[in-house]
Short mmCIF file of C-alpha atoms and ligand atoms in Angstrom, two decimals:
data_model
loop_
_atom_site.label_atom_id
_atom_site.label_comp_id
_atom_site.label_asym_id
_atom_site.label_seq_id
_atom_site.Cartn_x
_atom_site.Cartn_y
_atom_site.Cartn_z
CA MET A 1 7.04 -12.06 24.33
CA ALA A 2 7.10 -15.67 23.21
CA GLU A 3 10.10 -17.88 23.72
CA GLU A 4 11.02 -19.56 20.48
CA GLY A 5 11.58 -23.25 20.63
CA SER A 6 8.97 -23.67 23.34
CA VAL A 7 5.70 -25.31 22.35
CA HIS A 8 3.34 -22.96 24.14
CA VAL A 9 4.21 -19.31 23.88
CA SER A 10 2.55 -15.97 24.41
CA ASN A 11 1.48 -14.09 21.32
CA LYS A 12 0.22 -10.50 21.19
CA GLN A 13 -2.49 -10.17 18.54
CA VAL A 14 -4.72 -7.48 17.01
CA PHE A 15 -8.40 -8.29 16.38
CA LEU A 16 -11.28 -6.47 14.75
CA LYS A 17 -14.07 -6.38 17.35
CA ASP A 18 -16.97 -6.28 14.87
CA TYR A 19 -17.65 -5.36 11.26
CA ILE A 20 -17.88 -1.63 10.83
CA THR A 21 -19.33 1.09 8.66
CA GLY A 22 -17.98 4.63 8.52
CA TYR A 23 -14.59 5.83 9.64
CA LEU A 24 -12.40 3.25 11.32
CA GLU A 25 -11.68 4.10 14.94
CA GLU A 26 -8.77 2.77 16.97
CA SER A 27 -11.38 1.38 19.39
CA ASP A 28 -12.83 -0.85 16.62
CA MET A 29 -9.79 -3.08 17.20
CA CYS A 30 -8.36 -4.62 20.32
CA VAL A 31 -4.99 -6.04 21.32
CA LYS A 32 -4.98 -9.30 23.26
CA THR A 33 -2.25 -11.61 24.40
CA ASP A 34 -2.81 -15.32 23.96
CA ASN A 35 -0.61 -17.23 26.40
CA THR A 36 -1.43 -20.65 25.05
CA VAL A 37 -0.39 -20.45 21.41
CA HIS A 38 0.88 -23.71 20.02
CA LEU A 39 3.63 -22.81 17.59
CA LYS A 40 4.25 -26.27 16.18
CA LEU A 41 3.11 -27.04 12.65
CA PRO A 42 0.66 -29.91 12.41
CA GLU A 43 2.25 -33.18 11.28
CA GLY A 44 2.63 -33.20 7.48
CA SER A 45 1.77 -29.50 7.07
CA ASN A 46 3.55 -27.64 4.28
CA GLY A 47 3.00 -24.29 5.94
CA VAL A 48 5.42 -22.20 7.99
CA VAL A 49 5.60 -20.68 11.46
CA VAL A 50 6.94 -17.14 11.39
CA LYS A 51 8.06 -14.41 13.74
CA ASN A 52 6.67 -11.14 12.39
CA LEU A 53 9.22 -8.32 12.25
CA TYR A 54 7.45 -5.54 10.33
CA LEU A 55 3.77 -5.18 9.50
CA SER A 56 2.50 -3.00 6.70
CA VAL A 57 -0.33 -0.55 7.40
CA ASP A 58 -2.34 -0.57 4.17
CA PRO A 59 -5.53 1.24 3.10
CA TYR A 60 -7.17 -1.89 1.59
CA MET A 61 -7.37 -3.37 5.11
CA ARG A 62 -10.28 -1.04 5.83
CA LEU A 63 -12.26 -2.69 3.02
CA LEU A 64 -11.89 -6.07 4.70
CA MET A 65 -13.48 -4.75 7.89
CA GLN A 66 -16.94 -5.03 6.37
CA LYS A 67 -18.50 -7.59 4.09
CA PHE A 68 -17.52 -5.80 0.90
CA ASP A 69 -17.19 -7.74 -2.35
CA THR A 70 -13.64 -7.55 -3.74
CA HIS A 71 -14.51 -9.99 -6.51
CA GLY A 72 -12.49 -12.79 -5.03
CA ILE A 73 -9.26 -10.80 -4.57
CA PHE A 74 -9.62 -10.62 -0.77
CA SER A 75 -11.92 -12.07 1.84
CA HIS A 76 -13.09 -9.97 4.79
CA PHE A 77 -11.42 -10.40 8.17
CA ALA A 78 -12.70 -13.14 10.47
CA LEU A 79 -13.56 -11.76 13.90
CA ASN A 80 -12.03 -14.68 15.77
CA SER A 81 -8.64 -14.47 14.02
CA PRO A 82 -6.05 -11.70 14.07
CA VAL A 83 -6.29 -9.02 11.42
CA ARG A 84 -4.29 -9.93 8.32
CA GLY A 85 -1.94 -7.81 6.27
CA TYR A 86 1.40 -7.72 4.53
CA GLY A 87 4.53 -8.11 6.57
CA VAL A 88 8.16 -9.12 6.78
CA ALA A 89 8.83 -12.19 8.88
CA ARG A 90 11.49 -14.71 9.84
CA ILE A 91 10.72 -18.40 9.54
CA CYS A 92 10.85 -20.31 12.83
CA GLU A 93 9.70 -23.64 11.46
CA SER A 94 8.97 -24.85 7.95
CA GLY A 95 7.08 -27.67 6.33
CA ASP A 96 7.52 -26.03 2.93
CA PRO A 97 10.49 -27.28 0.89
CA ASN A 98 10.93 -23.77 -0.58
CA PHE A 99 11.66 -22.19 2.80
CA LYS A 100 13.88 -23.14 5.68
CA LYS A 101 14.18 -22.07 9.30
CA GLY A 102 15.86 -18.66 9.49
CA ASP A 103 14.75 -17.49 6.03
CA LEU A 104 13.25 -14.03 5.76
CA ILE A 105 10.05 -13.67 3.76
CA TRP A 106 7.47 -11.04 2.87
CA GLY A 107 3.80 -11.59 2.13
CA THR A 108 0.49 -11.85 3.95
CA THR A 109 0.68 -12.63 7.63
CA GLY A 110 -1.24 -11.95 10.84
CA TRP A 111 -1.16 -8.81 12.96
CA GLU A 112 0.48 -10.74 15.78
CA GLU A 113 3.96 -11.53 17.03
CA TYR A 114 3.98 -15.08 15.65
CA SER A 115 1.87 -16.57 12.87
CA VAL A 116 1.22 -20.02 11.53
CA LEU A 117 0.84 -19.60 7.75
CA THR A 118 -0.91 -22.54 6.18
CA SER A 119 -0.07 -21.39 2.66
CA THR A 120 2.96 -19.62 1.25
CA ASP A 121 1.56 -19.18 -2.26
CA ASP A 122 1.91 -15.38 -2.23
CA HIS A 123 5.11 -15.18 -0.20
CA PHE A 124 8.54 -14.18 -1.42
CA LYS A 125 11.89 -15.15 0.05
CA ILE A 126 14.00 -12.10 0.89
CA GLU A 127 17.37 -12.60 -0.76
CA HIS A 128 18.82 -9.09 -0.43
CA THR A 129 19.44 -7.81 3.08
CA ASP A 130 21.87 -5.01 2.31
CA VAL A 131 18.84 -2.70 2.12
CA PRO A 132 16.47 -1.92 5.03
CA LEU A 133 14.29 -4.93 5.79
CA SER A 134 11.30 -2.61 6.31
CA TYR A 135 11.52 -1.76 2.57
CA TYR A 136 9.91 -5.13 1.83
CA THR A 137 6.64 -3.71 3.14
CA GLY A 138 6.94 -0.78 0.73
CA ILE A 139 9.31 0.04 -2.08
CA LEU A 140 10.45 -3.61 -2.35
CA GLY A 141 7.04 -5.08 -1.62
CA MET A 142 3.40 -4.85 -2.67
CA PRO A 143 3.20 -1.00 -2.88
CA GLY A 144 6.41 -0.85 -4.94
CA ILE A 145 5.08 -3.41 -7.43
CA ALA A 146 1.75 -1.55 -7.69
CA ALA A 147 3.54 1.76 -8.27
CA TYR A 148 5.93 0.41 -10.88
CA TYR A 149 3.58 -1.71 -12.98
CA GLY A 150 0.64 0.65 -12.43
CA PHE A 151 2.69 3.51 -13.80
CA GLU A 152 3.91 1.34 -16.67
CA LEU A 153 0.24 0.86 -17.69
CA CYS A 154 0.08 4.60 -18.36
CA SER A 155 2.75 4.49 -21.11
CA ALA A 156 4.04 7.91 -20.05
CA LYS A 157 6.39 9.59 -22.51
CA LYS A 158 9.09 12.20 -22.05
CA GLY A 159 7.61 15.68 -21.83
CA GLU A 160 4.15 14.51 -20.78
CA THR A 161 2.29 15.83 -17.75
CA VAL A 162 1.61 13.48 -14.84
CA PHE A 163 -0.59 13.99 -11.79
CA VAL A 164 -0.39 11.74 -8.70
CA SER A 165 -2.85 11.89 -5.79
CA SER A 166 -1.94 10.78 -2.26
CA ALA A 167 1.49 11.53 -3.62
CA CYS A 168 3.41 11.35 -0.35
CA GLY A 169 2.26 7.82 0.53
CA GLY A 170 3.82 4.40 0.08
CA VAL A 171 2.75 4.14 -3.57
CA GLY A 172 2.48 7.78 -4.66
CA GLN A 173 6.01 8.87 -3.74
CA LEU A 174 7.37 6.14 -6.03
CA VAL A 175 5.08 6.93 -8.95
CA GLY A 176 6.26 10.53 -8.87
CA GLN A 177 9.90 9.50 -8.99
CA PHE A 178 9.29 6.98 -11.80
CA ALA A 179 7.51 9.72 -13.75
CA LYS A 180 10.38 12.15 -13.21
CA SER A 181 12.92 9.63 -14.42
CA ALA A 182 10.74 9.11 -17.53
CA GLY A 183 11.21 12.83 -18.24
CA CYS A 184 7.69 13.94 -17.32
CA TYR A 185 6.42 17.06 -15.57
CA VAL A 186 5.01 15.77 -12.28
CA VAL A 187 2.58 17.30 -9.81
CA GLY A 188 1.37 15.63 -6.63
CA SER A 189 -1.46 16.33 -4.22
CA ALA A 190 -1.31 15.58 -0.51
CA GLY A 191 -3.22 16.49 2.62
CA SER A 192 -0.75 18.64 4.57
CA ASP A 193 1.85 21.33 4.00
CA GLU A 194 4.49 19.04 5.52
CA LYS A 195 3.77 16.44 2.83
CA VAL A 196 3.70 19.07 0.08
CA ASN A 197 7.13 20.31 1.16
CA LEU A 198 8.52 16.77 1.22
CA LEU A 199 7.23 16.13 -2.30
CA LYS A 200 9.07 19.15 -3.64
CA SER A 201 12.20 19.06 -1.50
CA LYS A 202 12.97 15.35 -1.19
CA LEU A 203 10.86 13.38 -3.65
CA GLY A 204 11.60 15.36 -6.81
CA PHE A 205 8.06 16.46 -7.75
CA ASP A 206 7.99 19.60 -9.91
CA GLU A 207 4.98 20.92 -8.03
CA ALA A 208 2.67 19.81 -5.25
CA PHE A 209 -0.43 21.19 -3.56
CA ASN A 210 -2.46 20.61 -0.43
CA TYR A 211 -5.85 19.48 -1.72
CA LYS A 212 -7.47 20.18 1.65
CA GLU A 213 -6.80 23.90 1.14
CA GLU A 214 -8.38 24.00 -2.32
CA SER A 215 -12.07 24.89 -2.44
CA ASP A 216 -12.22 24.15 -6.18
CA LEU A 217 -10.19 21.11 -7.30
CA ASP A 218 -10.92 21.78 -10.98
CA ALA A 219 -9.42 25.27 -10.64
CA ALA A 220 -6.40 23.90 -8.75
CA LEU A 221 -5.70 21.38 -11.52
CA LYS A 222 -6.06 24.07 -14.19
CA ARG A 223 -3.48 26.13 -12.31
CA TYR A 224 -0.89 23.32 -12.41
CA PHE A 225 -1.89 21.87 -15.79
CA PRO A 226 -3.00 24.76 -18.02
CA GLU A 227 -2.60 22.48 -21.08
CA GLY A 228 -4.17 19.44 -19.40
CA ILE A 229 -3.03 16.13 -17.89
CA ASP A 230 -1.60 13.26 -19.95
CA VAL A 231 -1.40 10.73 -17.12
CA TYR A 232 -3.26 10.52 -13.83
CA PHE A 233 -2.22 7.94 -11.24
CA ASP A 234 -5.28 7.77 -8.97
CA ASN A 235 -4.87 6.73 -5.37
CA VAL A 236 -7.96 8.44 -3.99
CA GLY A 237 -10.96 8.38 -6.37
CA GLY A 238 -13.99 10.51 -5.42
CA GLN A 239 -14.03 14.26 -6.00
CA MET A 240 -10.40 14.34 -7.11
CA LEU A 241 -10.98 11.77 -9.85
CA ASP A 242 -14.08 13.67 -10.91
CA ALA A 243 -12.09 16.91 -11.26
CA VAL A 244 -9.19 15.19 -13.03
CA VAL A 245 -11.42 13.67 -15.73
CA LEU A 246 -12.38 17.22 -16.76
CA ASN A 247 -8.71 18.12 -17.09
CA MET A 248 -7.39 15.13 -19.03
CA LYS A 249 -5.83 15.69 -22.44
CA TYR A 250 -7.03 13.92 -25.57
CA MET A 251 -5.91 10.27 -25.38
CA GLY A 252 -4.78 10.66 -21.78
CA ARG A 253 -4.38 7.64 -19.50
CA ILE A 254 -5.68 7.07 -15.99
CA ALA A 255 -4.43 4.27 -13.74
CA LEU A 256 -7.03 3.50 -11.07
CA CYS A 257 -4.83 2.22 -8.27
CA GLY A 258 -6.88 3.13 -5.21
CA MET A 259 -9.94 5.03 -4.01
CA ILE A 260 -9.12 5.70 -0.40
CA SER A 261 -11.54 8.64 -0.24
CA GLN A 262 -14.36 6.07 -0.55
CA TYR A 263 -13.12 3.32 1.78
CA ASN A 264 -14.88 4.70 4.86
CA ASN A 265 -18.18 5.18 3.02
CA ILE A 266 -18.05 2.17 0.77
CA ASP A 267 -21.81 1.57 1.14
CA SER A 268 -22.64 5.08 -0.07
CA ARG A 269 -19.79 5.81 -2.47
CA GLU A 270 -19.74 9.09 -4.37
CA GLY A 271 -20.33 8.86 -8.10
CA THR A 272 -17.88 10.07 -10.74
CA HIS A 273 -20.15 12.59 -12.47
CA ASN A 274 -17.74 13.79 -15.15
CA LEU A 275 -16.82 10.41 -16.58
CA ILE A 276 -18.56 11.26 -19.84
CA SER A 277 -15.60 13.56 -20.63
CA ALA A 278 -13.42 10.47 -20.86
CA ILE A 279 -15.41 9.39 -23.92
CA PHE A 280 -15.00 12.67 -25.77
CA LYS A 281 -11.31 12.78 -24.96
CA ALA A 282 -10.67 9.11 -25.74
CA VAL A 283 -9.13 8.64 -22.29
CA ARG A 284 -7.97 5.14 -21.40
CA ILE A 285 -8.81 4.12 -17.81
CA GLU A 286 -7.37 0.94 -16.40
CA GLY A 287 -7.48 -0.66 -12.96
CA VAL A 288 -4.23 -1.65 -11.25
CA GLN A 289 -4.37 -5.13 -9.77
CA VAL A 290 -1.06 -5.71 -8.02
CA HIS A 291 -1.37 -9.51 -7.85
CA ARG A 292 -1.20 -9.67 -11.65
CA TYR A 293 2.40 -8.53 -11.46
CA TYR A 294 3.75 -10.85 -8.77
CA PRO A 295 5.25 -13.18 -11.38
CA LEU A 296 7.30 -10.16 -12.56
CA TYR A 297 8.77 -9.51 -9.10
CA PRO A 298 12.31 -10.67 -9.99
CA LYS A 299 12.34 -8.26 -12.95
CA PHE A 300 11.12 -5.45 -10.71
CA LEU A 301 13.90 -6.17 -8.18
CA GLU A 302 16.53 -6.02 -10.93
CA PHE A 303 15.27 -2.53 -11.73
CA ILE A 304 14.74 -1.10 -8.27
CA LEU A 305 17.57 -2.54 -6.14
CA PRO A 306 20.38 -0.73 -8.01
CA LEU A 307 18.45 2.55 -7.71
CA ILE A 308 18.18 2.08 -3.94
CA ARG A 309 21.82 1.06 -3.54
CA GLU A 310 23.05 3.98 -5.62
CA GLY A 311 20.82 6.44 -3.74
CA LYS A 312 18.95 7.31 -6.93
CA ILE A 313 15.52 6.83 -5.43
CA ALA A 314 14.24 8.11 -2.09
CA TYR A 315 11.74 6.33 0.12
CA VAL A 316 10.08 8.00 3.09
CA GLU A 317 8.86 5.65 5.81
CA ASP A 318 6.73 6.39 8.86
CA ILE A 319 7.51 3.62 11.33
CA VAL A 320 5.69 3.14 14.64
CA GLU A 321 7.15 0.84 17.27
CA GLY A 322 5.09 -1.96 18.80
CA LEU A 323 2.14 -4.06 17.69
CA GLU A 324 -0.01 -2.41 20.38
CA ASN A 325 0.19 0.80 18.33
CA GLY A 326 -1.16 -0.94 15.21
CA PRO A 327 -4.85 0.02 15.68
CA ALA A 328 -3.98 3.72 16.05
CA ALA A 329 -1.69 3.52 13.02
CA LEU A 330 -4.37 2.03 10.76
CA ALA A 331 -7.07 4.44 11.96
CA GLY A 332 -4.57 7.28 11.46
CA LEU A 333 -3.65 6.20 7.92
CA LEU A 334 -7.28 6.55 6.88
CA ARG A 335 -7.18 10.14 8.16
CA GLY A 336 -3.88 10.98 6.47
CA ARG A 337 -1.74 11.05 9.62
CA ASN A 338 1.07 8.99 8.10
CA VAL A 339 3.91 10.79 6.35
CA GLY A 340 5.30 8.22 3.94
CA LYS A 341 4.90 4.44 3.93
CA HIS A 342 3.28 3.45 7.22
CA ILE A 343 4.84 0.46 9.00
CA ILE A 344 4.69 -1.17 12.41
CA ALA A 345 8.00 -2.44 13.78
CA VAL A 346 6.98 -5.53 15.78
CA ALA A 347 10.26 -7.17 16.68
CA SER A 348 13.95 -6.94 15.94
CA GLU A 349 15.53 -9.67 13.87
P1 NAP B 401 -0.71 5.92 1.60
O1 NAP B 401 -0.86 6.90 0.48
O2 NAP B 401 0.64 5.72 2.17
O3 NAP B 401 -1.67 6.27 2.80
C1 NAP B 401 -2.96 6.63 2.64
C2 NAP B 401 -3.09 8.14 2.39
O4 NAP B 401 -4.34 8.39 1.75
C3 NAP B 401 -3.17 8.98 3.64
O5 NAP B 401 -1.92 9.27 4.18
C4 NAP B 401 -3.86 10.23 3.13
O6 NAP B 401 -2.90 11.14 2.61
C5 NAP B 401 -4.69 9.71 1.95
N1 NAP B 401 -6.12 9.82 2.28
C6 NAP B 401 -6.76 9.32 3.35
N2 NAP B 401 -8.07 9.64 3.29
C7 NAP B 401 -8.23 10.35 2.15
C8 NAP B 401 -9.34 10.97 1.55
N3 NAP B 401 -10.57 10.92 2.09
N4 NAP B 401 -9.15 11.64 0.39
C9 NAP B 401 -7.93 11.70 -0.17
N5 NAP B 401 -6.83 11.13 0.37
C10 NAP B 401 -6.99 10.47 1.52
O7 NAP B 401 -1.29 4.54 1.09
P2 NAP B 401 -0.66 3.62 -0.05
O8 NAP B 401 -0.32 2.33 0.55
O9 NAP B 401 0.38 4.39 -0.76
O10 NAP B 401 -1.91 3.38 -1.00
C11 NAP B 401 -2.34 4.43 -1.87
C12 NAP B 401 -3.56 3.95 -2.62
O11 NAP B 401 -3.21 2.85 -3.47
C13 NAP B 401 -4.68 3.43 -1.73
O12 NAP B 401 -5.92 3.82 -2.28
C14 NAP B 401 -4.52 1.92 -1.80
O13 NAP B 401 -5.71 1.24 -1.53
C15 NAP B 401 -4.05 1.76 -3.23
N6 NAP B 401 -3.30 0.54 -3.54
C16 NAP B 401 -3.79 -0.23 -4.55
C17 NAP B 401 -3.09 -1.33 -4.97
C18 NAP B 401 -3.64 -2.13 -6.10
O14 NAP B 401 -3.21 -3.24 -6.37
N7 NAP B 401 -4.59 -1.57 -6.83
C19 NAP B 401 -1.90 -1.70 -4.32
C20 NAP B 401 -1.42 -0.88 -3.30
C21 NAP B 401 -2.14 0.25 -2.91
P3 NAP B 401 -3.26 12.72 2.45
O15 NAP B 401 -2.60 13.40 3.59
O16 NAP B 401 -2.64 13.04 1.14
O17 NAP B 401 -4.74 12.87 2.47
#
């Protein structure tokens, strides 16, 4: 562990060994300790040096492990730098007038104990610490914003039917609760009976099913939505999206938030064969791009913080201890091993 204040410190870091195709394996990454890290900011820099406290384990990270075009939203990981992702960090040194030493922030950082961030353009100062700090990787961070504004795109009305895939994850569990508080009938799908039980017992879903036990997704959806689906919040794409399109109601809405079922086979993605039904049913399909909503973050906080403080919203986290367990956590997320928002606890405050 590095000693703050010293110039040269040791810094544990996670690297991608090489660009990959197919399923991510833990062995595709390695953990190294650099004993010669220079933690001082260069003279005149307006960046910050941070101590990373929590790192977010996010599906999109898999896409950056090969040279996949995200249309300028992300760039793929460099092999000679630590893997990047969202995190919560404390500032050790600042050249940025908006942040001072000791401030807590969330935003993109490195999968390492300490990071030098040359830009703080997409970073937010954490002003409220009466809630768990880890929440800024999830409900109070990027996944929370995607869930809230992505669901808002769907214009769901009281009494409508809502379906959420990957419903027990960092995003999905929130969408389900937002839909319930809008007065909708909400069904979620997830990949284990444990997750299905959580959705119904703790996260307020009306119904939930284990999609891995369904041989016919179309039939499963017809069972839960005999009259059809008004709103689909898609976290998975692929065969589930294809089955949902067949079951949408006239003038239904689909928010395309994620397509995790395709992230490990991005070069040979499955097609969505039933999309033609969306024409006949006048279904509106819109992509969720979380960065669009960052300017609305203060408004989102005003909405969500009281719900957390009053215990009116639940948030299930799956926290692993130690940066060295990061590679297994990310490989596991892409196989559905996480139960709730997946997070790595790197250091205590
Ligand atoms: P998450 O749901 O907490 O974790 C990923 C989950 O995906 C796994 O636990 C697993 O759950 C499911 N999964 C893995 N492989 C799958 C497959 N082949 N088919 C179906 N499900 C599979 O992740 P999250 O952070 O909440 O993200 C959910 C989705 O939203 C992801 O697609 C992510 O990329 C996307 N996202 C998009 C934005 C945006 O701006 N558009 C922002 C945030 C997140 P099961 O056990 O249910 O299979």
